[in-house]
Amino acid sequence: MNYIILDLEATCWKDRDINKQNEIIEIGALKINNESNVESEFSEFIKPKLNPELSDFCKELTTIEQSDIDSAETYDIVISKFKEWIDLNQEFVLCSWGFYDKKQFAKDCDLHRLDKSWLTNHISLKHQYADIKSISKPLGMGGALKKEGLKLDGTHHRGIDDARNIAKIFKANFYDWKIKNKV
């Protein structure tokens, strides 16, 4: 079983403009094996289709530059690379801090008319963490790191850095996650 610890960054606007659809602009992920070891990392920027110009708010929040996006490949190409990196022929589970990432993958797959059946095996570490720790309200990633006595490394709201931080929480509670077919 491979555990794909992932975090996405997406286009965003300060006013949360409901007329604009968020699109993924960064995928950060770590592949963790059954022994709780990181096997590899995946980090790619994506050029959005609908709103290729990042808002100032988005650039400030994520520290992603317009030049990073301008030189990136489109979702269809990057998601193909991501799925190849996951290796869909092996048993895997997608693990993210909440359900947002799975929903955003599904929206972008719909936008690009791509198959989304690979998203089926997913868990929200955020919600399971609340259950594991008997917390009434799920914590943000920063709160969970603090609860675990772990330091936030890198830049918050950068996909690869957040994925690395989520992986630290995942590894600290490795045997407690409820995952179908877990070895």
PDB file of C-alpha atoms in Angstrom:
ATOM      1  CA  MET A   1       0.000   0.000   0.000  1.00  0.00           C
ATOM      2  CA  ASN A   2       1.248   3.464  -0.871  1.00  0.00           C
ATOM      3  CA  TYR A   3      -0.029   6.457   1.060  1.00  0.00           C
ATOM      4  CA  ILE A   4      -0.128   9.567  -1.112  1.00  0.00           C
ATOM      5  CA  ILE A   5       0.023  12.530   1.260  1.00  0.00           C
ATOM      6  CA  LEU A   6      -0.990  15.519  -0.813  1.00  0.00           C
ATOM      7  CA  ASP A   7      -1.822  19.178  -0.737  1.00  0.00           C
ATOM      8  CA  LEU A   8      -3.122  21.420  -3.504  1.00  0.00           C
ATOM      9  CA  GLU A   9      -2.977  25.140  -4.062  1.00  0.00           C
ATOM     10  CA  ALA A  10      -5.565  26.733  -6.306  1.00  0.00           C
ATOM     11  CA  THR A  11      -6.451  30.043  -7.864  1.00  0.00           C
ATOM     12  CA  CYS A  12      -8.181  32.297  -5.346  1.00  0.00           C
ATOM     13  CA  TRP A  13      -9.461  35.813  -4.891  1.00  0.00           C
ATOM     14  CA  LYS A  14      -9.724  38.000  -1.821  1.00  0.00           C
ATOM     15  CA  ASP A  15     -13.441  38.581  -2.351  1.00  0.00           C
ATOM     16  CA  ARG A  16     -14.062  34.848  -2.961  1.00  0.00           C
ATOM     17  CA  ASP A  17     -15.661  35.744  -6.273  1.00  0.00           C
ATOM     18  CA  ILE A  18     -18.361  33.094  -6.771  1.00  0.00           C
ATOM     19  CA  ASN A  19     -18.320  33.748 -10.512  1.00  0.00           C
ATOM     20  CA  LYS A  20     -14.776  32.433 -10.780  1.00  0.00           C
ATOM     21  CA  GLN A  21     -13.965  28.757 -10.547  1.00  0.00           C
ATOM     22  CA  ASN A  22     -10.907  27.748  -8.531  1.00  0.00           C
ATOM     23  CA  GLU A  23      -8.348  25.697 -10.446  1.00  0.00           C
ATOM     24  CA  ILE A  24      -5.338  23.794  -9.153  1.00  0.00           C
ATOM     25  CA  ILE A  25      -2.057  25.659  -9.603  1.00  0.00           C
ATOM     26  CA  GLU A  26       0.210  23.387  -7.536  1.00  0.00           C
ATOM     27  CA  ILE A  27       0.280  19.730  -6.548  1.00  0.00           C
ATOM     28  CA  GLY A  28       2.611  18.736  -3.733  1.00  0.00           C
ATOM     29  CA  ALA A  29       2.712  15.108  -2.610  1.00  0.00           C
ATOM     30  CA  LEU A  30       4.771  12.495  -0.799  1.00  0.00           C
ATOM     31  CA  LYS A  31       4.554   8.739  -1.346  1.00  0.00           C
ATOM     32  CA  ILE A  32       4.878   6.847   1.932  1.00  0.00           C
ATOM     33  CA  ASN A  33       5.204   3.052   2.056  1.00  0.00           C
ATOM     34  CA  ASN A  34       3.945   0.459   4.571  1.00  0.00           C
ATOM     35  CA  GLU A  35       7.020   0.979   6.739  1.00  0.00           C
ATOM     36  CA  SER A  36       6.172   4.689   7.087  1.00  0.00           C
ATOM     37  CA  ASN A  37       9.125   5.726   4.913  1.00  0.00           C
ATOM     38  CA  VAL A  38       8.946   8.458   2.301  1.00  0.00           C
ATOM     39  CA  GLU A  39       9.702   6.854  -1.053  1.00  0.00           C
ATOM     40  CA  SER A  40       9.483   9.946  -3.249  1.00  0.00           C
ATOM     41  CA  GLU A  41       7.979  13.407  -3.721  1.00  0.00           C
ATOM     42  CA  PHE A  42       5.954  15.051  -6.465  1.00  0.00           C
ATOM     43  CA  SER A  43       5.820  18.811  -6.955  1.00  0.00           C
ATOM     44  CA  GLU A  44       4.458  20.568 -10.034  1.00  0.00           C
ATOM     45  CA  PHE A  45       2.857  23.880 -10.908  1.00  0.00           C
ATOM     46  CA  ILE A  46      -0.147  23.953 -13.249  1.00  0.00           C
ATOM     47  CA  LYS A  47      -1.223  26.647 -15.687  1.00  0.00           C
ATOM     48  CA  PRO A  48      -4.943  27.343 -15.097  1.00  0.00           C
ATOM     49  CA  LYS A  49      -7.330  27.215 -18.046  1.00  0.00           C
ATOM     50  CA  LEU A  50     -10.070  29.695 -17.046  1.00  0.00           C
ATOM     51  CA  ASN A  51      -8.127  32.361 -15.124  1.00  0.00           C
ATOM     52  CA  PRO A  52      -4.437  32.079 -16.031  1.00  0.00           C
ATOM     53  CA  GLU A  53      -3.625  35.430 -14.385  1.00  0.00           C
ATOM     54  CA  LEU A  54      -3.140  34.955 -10.638  1.00  0.00           C
ATOM     55  CA  SER A  55      -4.761  37.493  -8.347  1.00  0.00           C
ATOM     56  CA  ASP A  56      -2.511  39.549  -6.096  1.00  0.00           C
ATOM     57  CA  PHE A  57      -4.240  37.856  -3.147  1.00  0.00           C
ATOM     58  CA  CYS A  58      -3.360  34.396  -4.502  1.00  0.00           C
ATOM     59  CA  LYS A  59       0.285  35.337  -5.127  1.00  0.00           C
ATOM     60  CA  GLU A  60       0.571  36.787  -1.628  1.00  0.00           C
ATOM     61  CA  LEU A  61      -1.150  33.816   0.074  1.00  0.00           C
ATOM     62  CA  THR A  62       0.777  31.080  -1.739  1.00  0.00           C
ATOM     63  CA  THR A  63       4.039  32.878  -2.661  1.00  0.00           C
ATOM     64  CA  ILE A  64       3.555  31.350  -6.127  1.00  0.00           C
ATOM     65  CA  GLU A  65       4.720  33.783  -8.792  1.00  0.00           C
ATOM     66  CA  GLN A  66       2.989  34.451 -12.087  1.00  0.00           C
ATOM     67  CA  SER A  67       6.160  33.284 -13.854  1.00  0.00           C
ATOM     68  CA  ASP A  68       5.841  29.869 -12.117  1.00  0.00           C
ATOM     69  CA  ILE A  69       2.372  29.494 -13.603  1.00  0.00           C
ATOM     70  CA  ASP A  70       3.213  30.944 -17.012  1.00  0.00           C
ATOM     71  CA  SER A  71       5.951  28.351 -17.534  1.00  0.00           C
ATOM     72  CA  ALA A  72       3.887  25.445 -16.152  1.00  0.00           C
ATOM     73  CA  GLU A  73       2.097  22.754 -18.126  1.00  0.00           C
ATOM     74  CA  THR A  74      -1.684  22.427 -18.234  1.00  0.00           C
ATOM     75  CA  TYR A  75      -3.743  20.262 -15.867  1.00  0.00           C
ATOM     76  CA  ASP A  76      -4.205  17.376 -18.305  1.00  0.00           C
ATOM     77  CA  ILE A  77      -0.442  16.966 -18.713  1.00  0.00           C
ATOM     78  CA  VAL A  78       0.449  17.417 -15.039  1.00  0.00           C
ATOM     79  CA  ILE A  79      -2.324  15.114 -13.793  1.00  0.00           C
ATOM     80  CA  SER A  80      -1.117  12.427 -16.191  1.00  0.00           C
ATOM     81  CA  LYS A  81       2.395  12.746 -14.697  1.00  0.00           C
ATOM     82  CA  PHE A  82       0.913  12.695 -11.179  1.00  0.00           C
ATOM     83  CA  LYS A  83      -1.099   9.529 -11.831  1.00  0.00           C
ATOM     84  CA  GLU A  84       1.980   7.875 -13.344  1.00  0.00           C
ATOM     85  CA  TRP A  85       3.991   8.884 -10.236  1.00  0.00           C
ATOM     86  CA  ILE A  86       1.290   7.422  -7.954  1.00  0.00           C
ATOM     87  CA  ASP A  87       1.333   4.217 -10.052  1.00  0.00           C
ATOM     88  CA  LEU A  88      -2.356   3.419 -10.261  1.00  0.00           C
ATOM     89  CA  ASN A  89      -1.509  -0.279 -10.746  1.00  0.00           C
ATOM     90  CA  GLN A  90      -0.326  -0.436  -7.125  1.00  0.00           C
ATOM     91  CA  GLU A  91      -2.606  -0.225  -4.120  1.00  0.00           C
ATOM     92  CA  PHE A  92      -2.765   3.387  -2.903  1.00  0.00           C
ATOM     93  CA  VAL A  93      -4.836   5.782  -0.855  1.00  0.00           C
ATOM     94  CA  LEU A  94      -4.958   9.556  -1.321  1.00  0.00           C
ATOM     95  CA  CYS A  95      -4.580  11.351   2.012  1.00  0.00           C
ATOM     96  CA  SER A  96      -5.228  15.065   2.407  1.00  0.00           C
ATOM     97  CA  TRP A  97      -5.959  17.467   5.254  1.00  0.00           C
ATOM     98  CA  GLY A  98      -9.707  17.669   4.683  1.00  0.00           C
ATOM     99  CA  PHE A  99     -11.928  16.918   1.701  1.00  0.00           C
ATOM    100  CA  TYR A 100     -11.156  20.075  -0.285  1.00  0.00           C
ATOM    101  CA  ASP A 101      -8.306  18.507  -2.273  1.00  0.00           C
ATOM    102  CA  LYS A 102     -10.388  15.568  -3.493  1.00  0.00           C
ATOM    103  CA  LYS A 103     -13.242  17.902  -4.465  1.00  0.00           C
ATOM    104  CA  GLN A 104     -10.867  20.240  -6.308  1.00  0.00           C
ATOM    105  CA  PHE A 105      -9.293  17.337  -8.204  1.00  0.00           C
ATOM    106  CA  ALA A 106     -12.804  16.254  -9.238  1.00  0.00           C
ATOM    107  CA  LYS A 107     -13.721  19.788 -10.408  1.00  0.00           C
ATOM    108  CA  ASP A 108     -10.546  20.083 -12.468  1.00  0.00           C
ATOM    109  CA  CYS A 109     -11.049  16.614 -13.957  1.00  0.00           C
ATOM    110  CA  ASP A 110     -14.582  17.669 -14.941  1.00  0.00           C
ATOM    111  CA  LEU A 111     -13.306  20.946 -16.410  1.00  0.00           C
ATOM    112  CA  HIS A 112     -10.792  19.062 -18.554  1.00  0.00           C
ATOM    113  CA  ARG A 113     -13.162  16.146 -19.245  1.00  0.00           C
ATOM    114  CA  LEU A 114     -10.865  13.617 -17.595  1.00  0.00           C
ATOM    115  CA  ASP A 115     -11.612  10.414 -15.719  1.00  0.00           C
ATOM    116  CA  LYS A 116     -11.884  10.855 -11.959  1.00  0.00           C
ATOM    117  CA  SER A 117     -12.350   7.236 -10.864  1.00  0.00           C
ATOM    118  CA  TRP A 118      -8.793   7.274  -9.462  1.00  0.00           C
ATOM    119  CA  LEU A 119     -10.043   9.629  -6.699  1.00  0.00           C
ATOM    120  CA  THR A 120     -12.231   6.966  -5.080  1.00  0.00           C
ATOM    121  CA  ASN A 121      -9.784   5.780  -2.429  1.00  0.00           C
ATOM    122  CA  HIS A 122      -9.331   8.927  -0.326  1.00  0.00           C
ATOM    123  CA  ILE A 123      -9.317   9.811   3.362  1.00  0.00           C
ATOM    124  CA  SER A 124      -9.434  13.111   5.206  1.00  0.00           C
ATOM    125  CA  LEU A 125      -6.583  13.023   7.701  1.00  0.00           C
ATOM    126  CA  LYS A 126      -8.006  16.168   9.305  1.00  0.00           C
ATOM    127  CA  HIS A 127     -11.258  14.474  10.292  1.00  0.00           C
ATOM    128  CA  GLN A 128      -9.635  11.190  11.289  1.00  0.00           C
ATOM    129  CA  TYR A 129      -7.088  13.099  13.380  1.00  0.00           C
ATOM    130  CA  ALA A 130      -9.941  14.677  15.363  1.00  0.00           C
ATOM    131  CA  ASP A 131     -11.318  11.174  16.018  1.00  0.00           C
ATOM    132  CA  ILE A 132      -7.898   9.738  16.934  1.00  0.00           C
ATOM    133  CA  LYS A 133      -7.225  12.564  19.398  1.00  0.00           C
ATOM    134  CA  SER A 134     -10.852  12.735  20.643  1.00  0.00           C
ATOM    135  CA  ILE A 135     -11.146  16.380  19.635  1.00  0.00           C
ATOM    136  CA  SER A 136     -14.682  17.686  19.080  1.00  0.00           C
ATOM    137  CA  LYS A 137     -13.730  20.034  16.214  1.00  0.00           C
ATOM    138  CA  PRO A 138     -11.121  19.177  13.548  1.00  0.00           C
ATOM    139  CA  LEU A 139      -7.912  21.204  13.779  1.00  0.00           C
ATOM    140  CA  GLY A 140      -6.100  22.973  10.993  1.00  0.00           C
ATOM    141  CA  MET A 141      -2.754  21.549   9.956  1.00  0.00           C
ATOM    142  CA  GLY A 142      -0.889  24.102  12.091  1.00  0.00           C
ATOM    143  CA  GLY A 143      -2.909  23.204  15.173  1.00  0.00           C
ATOM    144  CA  ALA A 144      -2.274  19.496  14.644  1.00  0.00           C
ATOM    145  CA  LEU A 145       1.461  20.088  14.227  1.00  0.00           C
ATOM    146  CA  LYS A 146       1.453  22.044  17.484  1.00  0.00           C
ATOM    147  CA  LYS A 147      -0.514  19.296  19.260  1.00  0.00           C
ATOM    148  CA  GLU A 148       2.069  16.763  18.067  1.00  0.00           C
ATOM    149  CA  GLY A 149       4.957  18.979  19.180  1.00  0.00           C
ATOM    150  CA  LEU A 150       6.112  19.299  15.573  1.00  0.00           C
ATOM    151  CA  LYS A 151       7.422  22.417  13.838  1.00  0.00           C
ATOM    152  CA  LEU A 152       5.859  23.854  10.693  1.00  0.00           C
ATOM    153  CA  ASP A 153       8.623  23.752   8.084  1.00  0.00           C
ATOM    154  CA  GLY A 154       8.682  25.645   4.816  1.00  0.00           C
ATOM    155  CA  THR A 155       6.039  28.047   3.602  1.00  0.00           C
ATOM    156  CA  HIS A 156       2.417  27.526   4.630  1.00  0.00           C
ATOM    157  CA  HIS A 157       0.083  27.475   1.602  1.00  0.00           C
ATOM    158  CA  ARG A 158       2.716  25.964  -0.667  1.00  0.00           C
ATOM    159  CA  GLY A 159       1.633  22.529  -1.818  1.00  0.00           C
ATOM    160  CA  ILE A 160       4.890  20.641  -1.354  1.00  0.00           C
ATOM    161  CA  ASP A 161       5.684  22.256   2.009  1.00  0.00           C
ATOM    162  CA  ASP A 162       2.190  21.619   3.360  1.00  0.00           C
ATOM    163  CA  ALA A 163       2.346  18.008   2.086  1.00  0.00           C
ATOM    164  CA  ARG A 164       5.645  17.523   3.941  1.00  0.00           C
ATOM    165  CA  ASN A 165       4.110  18.925   7.132  1.00  0.00           C
ATOM    166  CA  ILE A 166       0.990  16.778   6.778  1.00  0.00           C
ATOM    167  CA  ALA A 167       3.275  13.764   6.254  1.00  0.00           C
ATOM    168  CA  LYS A 168       4.913  14.463   9.627  1.00  0.00           C
ATOM    169  CA  ILE A 169       1.481  14.249  11.302  1.00  0.00           C
ATOM    170  CA  PHE A 170       0.654  11.137   9.256  1.00  0.00           C
ATOM    171  CA  LYS A 171       3.867   9.397  10.289  1.00  0.00           C
ATOM    172  CA  ALA A 172       3.457  10.384  13.963  1.00  0.00           C
ATOM    173  CA  ASN A 173       0.094   8.565  14.002  1.00  0.00           C
ATOM    174  CA  PHE A 174       0.901   5.949  11.366  1.00  0.00           C
ATOM    175  CA  TYR A 175      -0.844   2.982  13.006  1.00  0.00           C
ATOM    176  CA  ASP A 176      -3.991   4.905  13.965  1.00  0.00           C
ATOM    177  CA  TRP A 177      -5.410   5.845  10.533  1.00  0.00           C
ATOM    178  CA  LYS A 178      -8.466   3.934   9.353  1.00  0.00           C
ATOM    179  CA  ILE A 179      -7.654   2.853   5.829  1.00  0.00           C
ATOM    180  CA  LYS A 180      -9.356   0.097   3.844  1.00  0.00           C
ATOM    181  CA  ASN A 181      -6.997  -2.749   2.986  1.00  0.00           C
ATOM    182  CA  LYS A 182      -4.254  -1.371   5.232  1.00  0.00           C
ATOM    183  CA  VAL A 183      -1.444  -3.873   5.642  1.00  0.00           C
TER     184      VAL A 183
END
